[in-house]
Amino acid sequence: MRILTVVLFLSVMGLLVLQRFSGTGELIVTVSSVDEESNYHTGEELQRGEIVSTPSGFLKLTIGEDTHVYLAAQTELELHRIFEDEMILKLKKGRIVVSTESETPVRIKTNATESLLHKSSASFVNYNFLQTVHVIPLDGSVQLTIGDEYLLTPVPLSIHETDPVTYETLEVNLQAGDAKTFYEWAGVLTDE
């Protein structure tokens, strides 16, 4: 009986170790740019699982070679899974812009939503204190999962994340208020 227990234990531990390293290769996450005062510095490498926090100022991350994530002030983003075959970011609060040309889609998760970007760009705003998320496609569409519902949206949506989860289209002016400075810095707004 003890031998069976030891074999079972070693098998489970082996599977856990295999699962831990099952990604096709972990991508390097680098701080590409820092605006104003920050806890981070340009060139710094971040680790998978790390929560990136911007109390003030803006931050640009580069994941691999083809994915860029811009964080506004007052933002928390978890680098959940960062592999060549799977990229998952968890937006805990705040505002980000994600731009990707990677073959691997980028998943952005919040409490009740999961958005998928493939060779496109979008902005995501998690108003955690309001339990509301804004999904704003900038280039292309966003594949969105809300509970059991799947959407492909080319238009901005506001999603209220408390039960029952609801959503509606959203009128967006990226040039209004404090967000304008962030979107200019992220290169979303251009002089016309």
Short mmCIF file of C-alpha atoms in Angstrom, two decimals, residues 4-169:
data_model
loop_
_atom_site.label_atom_id
_atom_site.label_comp_id
_atom_site.label_asym_id
_atom_site.label_seq_id
_atom_site.Cartn_x
_atom_site.Cartn_y
_atom_site.Cartn_z
CA LEU A 4 1.26 2.55 -4.33
CA THR A 5 0.92 5.78 -2.30
CA VAL A 6 4.51 6.81 -3.11
CA VAL A 7 4.04 6.05 -6.83
CA LEU A 8 0.77 8.01 -6.89
CA PHE A 9 2.39 10.94 -5.06
CA LEU A 10 5.37 11.02 -7.43
CA SER A 11 3.06 10.81 -10.44
CA VAL A 12 0.97 13.74 -9.23
CA MET A 13 4.10 15.80 -8.47
CA GLY A 14 5.51 14.98 -11.90
CA LEU A 15 2.30 16.12 -13.59
CA LEU A 16 2.32 19.35 -11.58
CA VAL A 17 5.91 20.08 -12.60
CA LEU A 18 5.10 19.24 -16.22
CA GLN A 19 2.06 21.55 -16.14
CA ARG A 20 4.18 24.35 -14.65
CA PHE A 21 6.57 24.22 -17.60
CA SER A 22 4.05 23.26 -20.31
CA GLY A 23 4.05 26.70 -22.01
CA THR A 24 5.84 26.74 -25.35
CA GLY A 25 8.28 29.29 -24.03
CA GLU A 26 7.87 32.15 -21.66
CA LEU A 27 7.97 35.57 -23.31
CA ILE A 28 10.05 38.42 -21.97
CA VAL A 29 8.07 41.38 -20.61
CA THR A 30 10.09 44.60 -20.68
CA VAL A 31 9.31 48.10 -19.46
CA SER A 32 9.69 50.05 -22.73
CA SER A 33 8.81 53.53 -21.56
CA VAL A 34 8.04 55.39 -18.34
CA ASP A 35 6.27 58.73 -18.05
CA GLU A 36 6.73 60.76 -14.86
CA GLU A 37 7.61 59.19 -11.53
CA SER A 38 7.35 55.39 -11.42
CA ASN A 39 8.31 52.32 -9.42
CA TYR A 40 9.72 50.91 -12.67
CA HIS A 41 12.55 51.91 -14.98
CA THR A 42 13.07 51.54 -18.73
CA GLY A 43 14.64 48.21 -19.64
CA GLU A 44 13.41 46.44 -16.50
CA GLU A 45 12.18 42.88 -17.10
CA LEU A 46 9.01 41.74 -15.35
CA GLN A 47 8.03 38.21 -14.42
CA ARG A 48 4.96 36.15 -15.20
CA GLY A 49 2.51 36.39 -12.29
CA GLU A 50 3.69 39.86 -11.31
CA ILE A 51 1.12 42.59 -10.64
CA VAL A 52 2.18 45.81 -12.35
CA SER A 53 0.93 48.88 -10.51
CA THR A 54 1.09 52.51 -11.64
CA PRO A 55 0.18 54.84 -8.76
CA SER A 56 1.04 57.86 -10.95
CA GLY A 57 2.40 58.37 -14.43
CA PHE A 58 2.15 56.06 -17.42
CA LEU A 59 3.98 52.86 -18.29
CA LYS A 60 4.54 50.97 -21.55
CA LEU A 61 5.27 47.24 -21.52
CA THR A 62 6.49 45.18 -24.46
CA ILE A 63 5.62 41.48 -24.40
CA GLY A 64 7.78 39.46 -26.75
CA GLU A 65 8.29 41.52 -29.89
CA ASP A 66 4.78 42.20 -31.18
CA THR A 67 2.57 43.11 -28.21
CA HIS A 68 2.51 46.48 -26.43
CA VAL A 69 0.52 47.34 -23.32
CA TYR A 70 0.13 50.94 -22.14
CA LEU A 71 -0.95 51.50 -18.54
CA ALA A 72 -2.50 54.75 -17.31
CA ALA A 73 -2.05 56.07 -13.77
CA GLN A 74 -3.96 54.25 -11.02
CA THR A 75 -3.85 50.93 -12.88
CA GLU A 76 -3.18 47.36 -11.69
CA LEU A 77 -2.50 44.63 -14.25
CA GLU A 78 -1.50 41.04 -13.54
CA LEU A 79 0.82 39.32 -16.03
CA HIS A 80 -1.07 36.07 -15.55
CA ARG A 81 0.25 33.80 -18.35
CA ILE A 82 2.90 35.06 -20.75
CA PHE A 83 3.88 32.28 -23.16
CA GLU A 84 4.43 32.07 -26.91
CA ASP A 85 1.18 30.10 -27.25
CA GLU A 86 -0.89 31.82 -24.53
CA MET A 87 -1.02 35.42 -23.27
CA ILE A 88 -3.45 36.28 -20.45
CA LEU A 89 -3.54 39.66 -18.70
CA LYS A 90 -5.86 40.36 -15.75
CA LEU A 91 -6.96 43.97 -15.48
CA LYS A 92 -7.71 44.48 -11.80
CA LYS A 93 -8.38 48.22 -12.07
CA GLY A 94 -7.58 51.21 -14.25
CA ARG A 95 -7.08 51.91 -17.95
CA ILE A 96 -4.91 50.13 -20.53
CA VAL A 97 -4.37 50.09 -24.28
CA VAL A 98 -3.29 46.77 -25.81
CA SER A 99 -1.85 46.66 -29.32
CA THR A 100 -0.75 43.35 -30.79
CA GLU A 101 0.55 42.05 -34.09
CA SER A 102 1.38 38.66 -32.57
CA GLU A 103 0.07 35.39 -33.99
CA THR A 104 -0.90 34.50 -30.42
CA PRO A 105 -4.10 36.22 -29.32
CA VAL A 106 -4.00 38.29 -26.12
CA ARG A 107 -6.70 37.62 -23.52
CA ILE A 108 -7.68 40.42 -21.15
CA LYS A 109 -9.69 39.23 -18.15
CA THR A 110 -11.72 41.10 -15.55
CA ASN A 111 -14.14 39.73 -12.93
CA ALA A 112 -16.91 38.83 -15.39
CA THR A 113 -15.41 39.32 -18.87
CA GLU A 114 -12.75 37.87 -21.12
CA SER A 115 -11.71 39.77 -24.22
CA LEU A 116 -9.59 38.36 -27.02
CA LEU A 117 -7.43 40.51 -29.31
CA HIS A 118 -5.76 39.16 -32.42
CA LYS A 119 -3.65 41.49 -34.56
CA SER A 120 -5.62 44.53 -33.41
CA SER A 121 -5.75 47.13 -30.66
CA ALA A 122 -8.25 48.13 -28.00
CA SER A 123 -8.57 50.03 -24.76
CA PHE A 124 -9.96 48.49 -21.58
CA VAL A 125 -11.09 50.42 -18.53
CA ASN A 126 -11.94 48.64 -15.28
CA TYR A 127 -13.85 50.95 -12.95
CA ASN A 128 -13.55 48.43 -10.11
CA PHE A 129 -15.31 50.75 -7.63
CA LEU A 130 -18.33 50.86 -9.99
CA GLN A 131 -18.01 47.19 -11.00
CA THR A 132 -18.08 48.36 -14.62
CA VAL A 133 -15.73 47.60 -17.52
CA HIS A 134 -15.46 49.50 -20.80
CA VAL A 135 -14.20 47.62 -23.86
CA ILE A 136 -13.19 50.06 -26.61
CA PRO A 137 -12.01 48.57 -29.93
CA LEU A 138 -9.50 50.93 -31.57
CA ASP A 139 -8.48 48.89 -34.60
CA GLY A 140 -10.56 45.89 -35.60
CA SER A 141 -12.97 44.03 -33.37
CA VAL A 142 -12.79 42.46 -29.93
CA GLN A 143 -14.02 38.94 -29.25
CA LEU A 144 -15.77 39.18 -25.92
CA THR A 145 -17.06 36.54 -23.53
CA ILE A 146 -19.57 37.70 -20.93
CA GLY A 147 -20.73 34.73 -18.86
CA ASP A 148 -22.08 32.23 -21.40
CA GLU A 149 -22.48 34.84 -24.15
CA TYR A 150 -19.94 35.32 -26.94
CA LEU A 151 -19.75 38.58 -28.91
CA LEU A 152 -17.61 39.99 -31.68
CA THR A 153 -17.83 43.73 -31.18
CA PRO A 154 -16.45 46.50 -33.38
CA VAL A 155 -18.13 49.13 -31.15
CA PRO A 156 -17.40 50.20 -27.55
CA LEU A 157 -19.36 48.43 -24.82
CA SER A 158 -19.99 49.17 -21.16
CA ILE A 159 -20.35 46.02 -19.06
CA HIS A 160 -21.79 46.07 -15.56
CA GLU A 161 -20.15 43.11 -13.80
CA THR A 162 -22.55 42.42 -10.93
CA ASP A 163 -25.16 39.69 -11.16
CA PRO A 164 -26.98 39.80 -13.50
CA VAL A 165 -24.17 40.94 -15.80
CA THR A 166 -25.46 43.41 -18.40
CA TYR A 167 -23.92 45.36 -21.25
CA GLU A 168 -24.81 48.22 -23.57
CA THR A 169 -23.14 50.19 -26.36
#
